[in-house]
Coordinates of C-alpha atoms and ligand atoms in Angstrom, one line a residue:
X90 CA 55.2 166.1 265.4
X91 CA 53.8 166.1 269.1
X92 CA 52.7 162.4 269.7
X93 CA 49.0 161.6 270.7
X94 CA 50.5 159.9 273.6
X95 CA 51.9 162.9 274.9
X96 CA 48.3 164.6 274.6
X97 CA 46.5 162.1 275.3
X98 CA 48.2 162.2 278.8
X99 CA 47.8 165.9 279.4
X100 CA 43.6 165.3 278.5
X101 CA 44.0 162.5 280.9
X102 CA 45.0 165.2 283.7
X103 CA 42.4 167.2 282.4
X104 CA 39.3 168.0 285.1
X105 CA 36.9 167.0 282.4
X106 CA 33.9 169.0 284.5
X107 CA 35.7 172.0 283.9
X108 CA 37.0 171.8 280.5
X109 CA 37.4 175.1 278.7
X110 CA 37.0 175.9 275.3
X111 CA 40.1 178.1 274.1
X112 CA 40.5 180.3 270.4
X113 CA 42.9 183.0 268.8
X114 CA 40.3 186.3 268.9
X115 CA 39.8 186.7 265.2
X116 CA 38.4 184.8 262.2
X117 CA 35.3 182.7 264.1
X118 CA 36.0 183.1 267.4
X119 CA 32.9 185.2 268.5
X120 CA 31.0 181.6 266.8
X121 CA 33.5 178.9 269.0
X122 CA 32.9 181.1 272.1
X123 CA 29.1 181.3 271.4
X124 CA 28.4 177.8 270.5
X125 CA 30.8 176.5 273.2
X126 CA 28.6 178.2 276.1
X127 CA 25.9 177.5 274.6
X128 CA 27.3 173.5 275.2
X129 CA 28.1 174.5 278.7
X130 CA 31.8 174.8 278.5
X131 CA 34.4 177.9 279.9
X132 CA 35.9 179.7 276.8
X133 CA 39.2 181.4 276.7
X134 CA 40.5 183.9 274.3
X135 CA 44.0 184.2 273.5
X136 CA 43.8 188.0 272.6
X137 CA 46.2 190.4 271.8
X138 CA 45.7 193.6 274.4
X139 CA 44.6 196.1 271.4
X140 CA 41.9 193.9 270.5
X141 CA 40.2 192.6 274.0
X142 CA 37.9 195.5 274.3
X143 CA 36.8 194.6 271.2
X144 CA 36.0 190.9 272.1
X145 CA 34.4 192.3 275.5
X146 CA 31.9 194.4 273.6
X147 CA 30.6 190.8 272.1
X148 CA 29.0 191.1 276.0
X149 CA 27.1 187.2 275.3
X150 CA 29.8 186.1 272.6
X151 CA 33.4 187.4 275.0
X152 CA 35.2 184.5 276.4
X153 CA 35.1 184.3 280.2
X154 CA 38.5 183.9 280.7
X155 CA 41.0 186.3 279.2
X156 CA 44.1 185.2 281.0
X157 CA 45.9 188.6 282.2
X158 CA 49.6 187.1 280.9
X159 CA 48.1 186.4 277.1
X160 CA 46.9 189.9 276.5
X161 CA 50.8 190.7 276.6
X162 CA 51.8 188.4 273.2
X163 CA 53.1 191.2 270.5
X164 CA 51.9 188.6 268.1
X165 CA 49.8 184.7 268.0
X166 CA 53.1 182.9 267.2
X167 CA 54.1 183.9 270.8
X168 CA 51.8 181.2 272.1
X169 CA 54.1 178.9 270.7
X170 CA 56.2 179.7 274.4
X171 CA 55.8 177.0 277.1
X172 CA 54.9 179.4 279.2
X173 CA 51.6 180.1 277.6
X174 CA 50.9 176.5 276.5
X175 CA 51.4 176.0 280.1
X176 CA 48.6 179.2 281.3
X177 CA 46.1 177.1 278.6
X178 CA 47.2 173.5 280.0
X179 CA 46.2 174.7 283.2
X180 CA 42.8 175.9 282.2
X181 CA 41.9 172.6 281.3
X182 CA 41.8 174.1 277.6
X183 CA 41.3 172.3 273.9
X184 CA 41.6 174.2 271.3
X185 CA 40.3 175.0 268.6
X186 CA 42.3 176.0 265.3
X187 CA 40.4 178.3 263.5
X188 CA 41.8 179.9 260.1
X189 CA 43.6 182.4 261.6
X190 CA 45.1 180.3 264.1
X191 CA 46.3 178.1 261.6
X192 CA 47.2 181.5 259.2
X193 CA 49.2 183.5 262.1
X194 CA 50.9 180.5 264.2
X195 CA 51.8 178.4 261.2
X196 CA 50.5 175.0 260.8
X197 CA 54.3 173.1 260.8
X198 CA 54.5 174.8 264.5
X199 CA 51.4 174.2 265.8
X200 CA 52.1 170.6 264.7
X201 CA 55.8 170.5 265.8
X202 CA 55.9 172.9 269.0
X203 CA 52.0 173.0 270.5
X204 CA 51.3 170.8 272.9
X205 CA 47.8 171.3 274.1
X206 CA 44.9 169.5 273.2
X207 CA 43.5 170.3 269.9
X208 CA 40.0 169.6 268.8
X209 CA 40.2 167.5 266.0
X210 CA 42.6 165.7 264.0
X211 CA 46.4 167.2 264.7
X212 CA 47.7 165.7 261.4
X213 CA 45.7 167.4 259.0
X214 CA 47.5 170.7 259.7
X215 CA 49.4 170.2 257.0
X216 CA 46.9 170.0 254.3
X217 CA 45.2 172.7 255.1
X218 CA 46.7 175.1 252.1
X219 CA 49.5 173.2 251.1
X220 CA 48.8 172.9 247.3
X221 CA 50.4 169.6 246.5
X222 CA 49.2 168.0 249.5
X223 CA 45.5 169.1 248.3
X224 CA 46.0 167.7 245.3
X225 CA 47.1 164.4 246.8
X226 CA 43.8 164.2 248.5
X227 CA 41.5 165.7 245.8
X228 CA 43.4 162.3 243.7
X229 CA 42.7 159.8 246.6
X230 CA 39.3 161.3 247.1
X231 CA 38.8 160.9 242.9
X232 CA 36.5 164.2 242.8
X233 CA 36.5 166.7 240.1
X234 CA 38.8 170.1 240.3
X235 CA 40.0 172.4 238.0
X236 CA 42.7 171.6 235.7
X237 CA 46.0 172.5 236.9
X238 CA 49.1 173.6 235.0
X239 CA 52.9 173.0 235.9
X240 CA 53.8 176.6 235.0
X241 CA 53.1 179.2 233.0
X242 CA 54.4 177.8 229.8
X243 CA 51.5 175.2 229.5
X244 CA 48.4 178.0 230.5
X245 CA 46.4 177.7 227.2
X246 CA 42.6 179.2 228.6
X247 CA 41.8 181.4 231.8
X248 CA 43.7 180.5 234.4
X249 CA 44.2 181.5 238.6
X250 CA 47.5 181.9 240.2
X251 CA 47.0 181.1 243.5
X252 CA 49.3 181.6 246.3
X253 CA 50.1 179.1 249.6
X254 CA 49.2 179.5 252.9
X255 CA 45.5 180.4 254.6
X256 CA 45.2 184.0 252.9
X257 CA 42.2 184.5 251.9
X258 CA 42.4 184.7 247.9
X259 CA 44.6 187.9 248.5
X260 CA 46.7 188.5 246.0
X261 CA 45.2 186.0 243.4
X262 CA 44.8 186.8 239.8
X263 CA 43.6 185.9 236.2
X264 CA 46.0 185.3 232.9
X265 CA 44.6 183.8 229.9
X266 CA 48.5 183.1 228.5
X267 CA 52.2 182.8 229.8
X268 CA 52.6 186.6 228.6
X269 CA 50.2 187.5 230.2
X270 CA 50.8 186.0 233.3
X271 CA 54.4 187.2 233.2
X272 CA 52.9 190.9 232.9
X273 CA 51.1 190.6 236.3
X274 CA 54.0 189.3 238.1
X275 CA 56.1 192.4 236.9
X276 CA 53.1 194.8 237.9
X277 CA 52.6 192.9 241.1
X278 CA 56.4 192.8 241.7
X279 CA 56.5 189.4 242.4
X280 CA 59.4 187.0 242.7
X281 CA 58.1 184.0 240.8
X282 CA 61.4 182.2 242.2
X283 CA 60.8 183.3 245.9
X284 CA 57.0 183.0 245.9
X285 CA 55.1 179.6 245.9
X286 CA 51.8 179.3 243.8
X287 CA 50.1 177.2 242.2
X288 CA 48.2 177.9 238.7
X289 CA 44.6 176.3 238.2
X290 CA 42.1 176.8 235.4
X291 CA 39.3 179.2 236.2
X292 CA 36.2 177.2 236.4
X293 CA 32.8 179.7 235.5
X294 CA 30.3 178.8 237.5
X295 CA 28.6 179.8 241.0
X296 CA 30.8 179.6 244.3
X297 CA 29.7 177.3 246.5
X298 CA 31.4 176.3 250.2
X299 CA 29.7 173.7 251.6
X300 CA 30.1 173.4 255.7
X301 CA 30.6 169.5 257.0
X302 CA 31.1 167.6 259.9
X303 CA 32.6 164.2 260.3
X304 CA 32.2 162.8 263.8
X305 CA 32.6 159.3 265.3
X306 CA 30.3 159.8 267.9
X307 CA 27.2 161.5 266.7
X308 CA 25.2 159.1 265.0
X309 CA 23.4 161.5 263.0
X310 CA 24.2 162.0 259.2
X311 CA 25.6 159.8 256.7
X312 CA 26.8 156.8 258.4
X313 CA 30.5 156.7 256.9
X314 CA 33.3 153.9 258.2
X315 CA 31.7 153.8 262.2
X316 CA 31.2 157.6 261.9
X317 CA 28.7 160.4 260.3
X318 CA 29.7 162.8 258.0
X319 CA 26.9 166.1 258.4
X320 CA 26.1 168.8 256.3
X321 CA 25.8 171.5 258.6
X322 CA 25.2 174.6 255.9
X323 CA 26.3 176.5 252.7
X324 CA 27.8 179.8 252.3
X325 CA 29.4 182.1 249.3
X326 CA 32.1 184.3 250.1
X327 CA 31.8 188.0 249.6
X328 CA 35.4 188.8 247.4
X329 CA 36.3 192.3 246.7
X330 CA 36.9 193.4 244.1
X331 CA 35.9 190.5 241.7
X332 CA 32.5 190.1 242.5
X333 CA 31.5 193.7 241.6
X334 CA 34.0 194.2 238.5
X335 CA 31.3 193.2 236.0
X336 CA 29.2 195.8 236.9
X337 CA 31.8 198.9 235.3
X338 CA 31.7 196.8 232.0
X339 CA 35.5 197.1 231.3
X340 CA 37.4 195.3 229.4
X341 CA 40.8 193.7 230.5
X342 CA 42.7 196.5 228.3
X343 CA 40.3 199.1 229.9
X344 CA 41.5 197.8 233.6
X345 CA 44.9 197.7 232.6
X346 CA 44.9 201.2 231.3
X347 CA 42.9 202.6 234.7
X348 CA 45.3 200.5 236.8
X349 CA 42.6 198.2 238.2
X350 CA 43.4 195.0 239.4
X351 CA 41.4 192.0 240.0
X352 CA 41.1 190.6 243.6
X353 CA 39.7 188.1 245.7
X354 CA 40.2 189.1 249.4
X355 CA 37.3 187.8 251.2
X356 CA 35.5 190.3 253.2
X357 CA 32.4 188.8 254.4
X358 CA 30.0 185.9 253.8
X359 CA 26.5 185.1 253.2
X360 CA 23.9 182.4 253.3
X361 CA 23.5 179.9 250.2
X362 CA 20.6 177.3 250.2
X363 CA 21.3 175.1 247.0
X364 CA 18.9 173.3 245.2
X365 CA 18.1 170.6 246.6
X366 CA 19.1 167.6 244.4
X367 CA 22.6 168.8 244.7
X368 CA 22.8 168.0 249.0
X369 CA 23.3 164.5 247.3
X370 CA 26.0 165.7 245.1
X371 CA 27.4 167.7 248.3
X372 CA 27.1 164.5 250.6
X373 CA 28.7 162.2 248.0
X374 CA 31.4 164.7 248.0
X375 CA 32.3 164.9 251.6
X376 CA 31.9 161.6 251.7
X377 CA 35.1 161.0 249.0
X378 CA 36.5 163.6 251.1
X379 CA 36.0 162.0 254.8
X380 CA 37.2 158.1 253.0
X381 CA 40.4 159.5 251.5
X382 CA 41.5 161.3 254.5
X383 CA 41.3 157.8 256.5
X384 CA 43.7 156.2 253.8
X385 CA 46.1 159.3 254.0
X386 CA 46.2 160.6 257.5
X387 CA 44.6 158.5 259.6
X388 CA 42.0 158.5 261.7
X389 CA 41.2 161.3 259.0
X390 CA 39.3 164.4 258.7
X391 CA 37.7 165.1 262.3
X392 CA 35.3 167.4 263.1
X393 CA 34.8 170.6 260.9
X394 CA 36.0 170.7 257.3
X395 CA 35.0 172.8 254.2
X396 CA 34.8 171.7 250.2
X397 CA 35.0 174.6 248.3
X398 CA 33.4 174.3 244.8
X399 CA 32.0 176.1 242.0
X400 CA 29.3 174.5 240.0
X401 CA 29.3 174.7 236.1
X402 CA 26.1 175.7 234.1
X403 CA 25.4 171.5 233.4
X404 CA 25.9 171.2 237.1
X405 CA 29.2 169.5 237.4
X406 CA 30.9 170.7 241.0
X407 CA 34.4 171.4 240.5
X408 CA 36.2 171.3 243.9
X409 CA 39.0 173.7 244.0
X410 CA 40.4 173.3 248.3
X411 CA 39.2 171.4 250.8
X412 CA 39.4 173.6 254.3
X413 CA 40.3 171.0 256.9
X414 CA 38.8 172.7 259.9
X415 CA 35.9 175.3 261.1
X416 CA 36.0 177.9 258.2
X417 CA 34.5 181.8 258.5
X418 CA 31.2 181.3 256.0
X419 CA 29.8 179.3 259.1
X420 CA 29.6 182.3 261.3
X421 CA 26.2 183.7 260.6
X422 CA 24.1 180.5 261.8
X423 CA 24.7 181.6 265.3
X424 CA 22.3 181.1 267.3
X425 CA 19.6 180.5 264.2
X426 CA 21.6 177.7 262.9
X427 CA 21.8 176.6 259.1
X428 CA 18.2 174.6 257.4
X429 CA 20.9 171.7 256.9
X430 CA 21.7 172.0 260.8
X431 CA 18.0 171.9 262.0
X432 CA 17.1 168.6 259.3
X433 CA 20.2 167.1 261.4
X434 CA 19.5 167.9 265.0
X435 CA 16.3 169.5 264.8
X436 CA 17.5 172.9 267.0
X437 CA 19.8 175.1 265.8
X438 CA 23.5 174.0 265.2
X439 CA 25.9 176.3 264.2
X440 CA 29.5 175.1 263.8
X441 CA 30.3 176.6 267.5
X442 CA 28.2 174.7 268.7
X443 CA 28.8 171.4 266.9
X444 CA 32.5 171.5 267.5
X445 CA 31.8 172.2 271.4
X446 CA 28.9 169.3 271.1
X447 CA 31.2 166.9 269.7
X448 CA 33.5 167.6 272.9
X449 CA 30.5 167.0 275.1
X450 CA 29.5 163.9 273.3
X451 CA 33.9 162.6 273.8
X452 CA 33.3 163.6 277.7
X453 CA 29.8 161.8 278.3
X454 CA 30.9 159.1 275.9
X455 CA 34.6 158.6 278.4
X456 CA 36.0 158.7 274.4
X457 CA 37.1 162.2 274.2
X458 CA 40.8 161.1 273.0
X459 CA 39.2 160.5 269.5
X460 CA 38.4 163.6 268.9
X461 CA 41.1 165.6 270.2
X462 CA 44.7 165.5 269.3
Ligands
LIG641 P1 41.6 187.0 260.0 O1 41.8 186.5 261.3 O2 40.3 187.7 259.7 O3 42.8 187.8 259.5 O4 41.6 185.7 259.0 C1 42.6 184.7 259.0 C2 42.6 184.0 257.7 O5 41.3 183.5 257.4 C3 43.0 184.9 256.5 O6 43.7 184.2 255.6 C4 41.6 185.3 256.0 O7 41.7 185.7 254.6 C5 40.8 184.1 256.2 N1 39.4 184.5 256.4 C6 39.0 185.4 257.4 N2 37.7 185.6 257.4 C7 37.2 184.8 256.4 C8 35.9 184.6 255.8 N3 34.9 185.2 256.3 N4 35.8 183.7 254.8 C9 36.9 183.1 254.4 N5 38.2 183.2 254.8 C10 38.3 184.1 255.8
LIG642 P1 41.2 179.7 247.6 O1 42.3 180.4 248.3 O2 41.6 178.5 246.9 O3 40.1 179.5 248.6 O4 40.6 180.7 246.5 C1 40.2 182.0 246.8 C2 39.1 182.4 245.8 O5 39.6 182.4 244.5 C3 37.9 181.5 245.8 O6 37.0 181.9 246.9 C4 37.3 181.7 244.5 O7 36.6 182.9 244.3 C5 38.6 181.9 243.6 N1 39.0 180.6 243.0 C6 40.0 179.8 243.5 N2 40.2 178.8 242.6 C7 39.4 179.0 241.6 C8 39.2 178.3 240.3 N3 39.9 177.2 240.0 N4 38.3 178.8 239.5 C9 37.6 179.9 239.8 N5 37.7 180.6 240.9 C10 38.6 180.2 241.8

């Protein structure tokens, strides 16, 4: 693991009036780049050549900066090479892991091999998608989540196999017994030796992702251990093909016959406002969430984080991951920011904007080394 002290040197060298606000071009980048200009700050997108005219046609959203040497990386792990780290080092650059940053460079490298500043907390890398390590935290935290089964022998009601990693519910499916799950993996052709999932109960319900902030500097929200935990919005994922199946009425056997398979790869997002009784239940959430990542890694969950949830027909919230950083559902509140984000700051703040706010607030405050690692 890269030690603080060795980034907290490197932000020391840092010209903190021209500190630049860096991302991978993919997952939220267009909302980091937006939201960090709209704090004031440079932004710099590490962007494969294919896709920079892509990113350029964003005209208000496109980075400034595109260095010329970064649009040569074949592929994002590339940036673990000194040579690039150095290009962003010398940029004056944090930043900031987004899902697919996390997903494509792998979260054991970026912790191990990365050294640039990183907004946020470096050592919750780990946990973000690492199934035992979730569970660990959903036990410290002492919130609800679905049941979870050792293997398949024990699956006794509808149950999701899930696999590791950031990807996106691709791949996931449903087996109501150890036969049937067994089935699946022979028509999915997959190695249950080689391949590393996890198997959960199915909770029936609504979807829910609720998008929080935990800052020590803000001083709005709920006040939390010397910091303020923020709701900043709610989205529900748009999953294909699951959310549509109901409406061809097939059975199971039907699907099976017609070769259809159930999926869950997220291809879009929309706004959720919930009821409003349950902010409370959401609050008292993150708030189990923000206490019980200061007793496992501390100084704990930093910055952006995501509890996903589904809530049952008596309104219990079942929460099924925790996302440790900025997740994609907060991408359409830029620039009209979330109901959530205007009761907070009264303006619109997306979660660009708040992660490049919470840098300003570190720079003007002389205390930026608390909420970058
Ligand atoms: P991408 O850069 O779009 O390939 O996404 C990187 C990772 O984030 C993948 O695992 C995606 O499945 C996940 N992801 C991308 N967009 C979203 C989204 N809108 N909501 C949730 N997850 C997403
Ligand atoms: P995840 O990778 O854990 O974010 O899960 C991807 C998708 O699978 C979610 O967005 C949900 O639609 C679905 N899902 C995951 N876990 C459960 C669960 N325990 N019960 C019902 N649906 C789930």
């Amino acid at each position: 693991m890269i030690q603080k002290d060795e980034i907290d040197e490197t932000l020391e060298s840092y010209d903190k009036e021209n500190i630049t606000v860096g991302t991978l071009c993919s997952h939220s980048a267009l909302n980091i780049f937006y939201g960090a200009k709209q704090e004031g700050f440079k932004t710099l997108g590490i962007c494969q050549k294919e896709r920079v005219p892509y990113y350029r046609a964003f005209t208000a959203a496109k980075p400034d900066i595109f260095p010329p040497e970064i649009p040569s990386i074949q592929k994002p792990k590339d940036m673990l090479e000194p040579k690039f780290q150095e290009i962003l080092r010398k940029h004056n650059t944090i930043v900031v892991p987004s899902g697919s940053f996390v997903a494509y460079i792998g979260s054991r490298n970026l912790e191990d091999e990365f050294s640039v500043p990183m907004q946020g907390n470096r050592k919750v890398l780990p946990w973000d998608g690492e199934r035992e390590k979730q569970k660990l935290w959903f036990e410290t935290a002492g919130i609800k989540t679905p049941k979870g089964f050792e293997g398949p022998e024990d699956i006794d009601r509808l149950c999701i196999t899930k696999f590791y990693g950031a990807v996106g519910g691709q791949g996931f499916f449903l087996a109501t017994s150890e036969k049937d799950f067994y089935k699946e993996i022979e028509e999915r052709n997959i190695d249950p030796e080689k391949t590393k999932f996890t198997i959960q109960e199915y909770v029936l319900g609504s979807r829910l992702y609720s998008h929080m902030h935990f800052s020590p500097l803000s001083k709005r929200g709920l006040e939390i251990n010397e910091g303020w935990l923020e709701i900043l919005g709610y989205d529900q994922r748009m999953e294909s093909n699951i959310d549509e199946l109901h409406r061809t009425s097939l059975t199971r056997e039907q699907m099976k016959k017609l070769g259809i398979e159930e999926s869950f790869t997220v291809v879009g997002n929309r706004p959720v406002i919930p009821r409003e009784k349950l902010q409370m239940s959401y609050y008292s959430i993150g708030k189990k969430i923000v206490e019980a990542s200061q007793k496992l890694f501390p100084p704990g969950m930093l910055g952006a984080f995501c509890p996903e949830t589904i809530i049952t027909k008596d309104l219990e919230i079942f929460t099924f991951e925790i996302t440790p950083r900025i997740v994609a559902g907060t991408n359409m509140w830029i620039p009209t920011g979330s109901p959530e984000g205007w009761y907070t700051w009264g303006e619109p703040m997306s979660m660009g904007r708040r992660i490049a706010r919470e840098i300003k607030l570190g720079i003007e405050k002389d205390r930026l080394e608390e909420v970058v690692y």
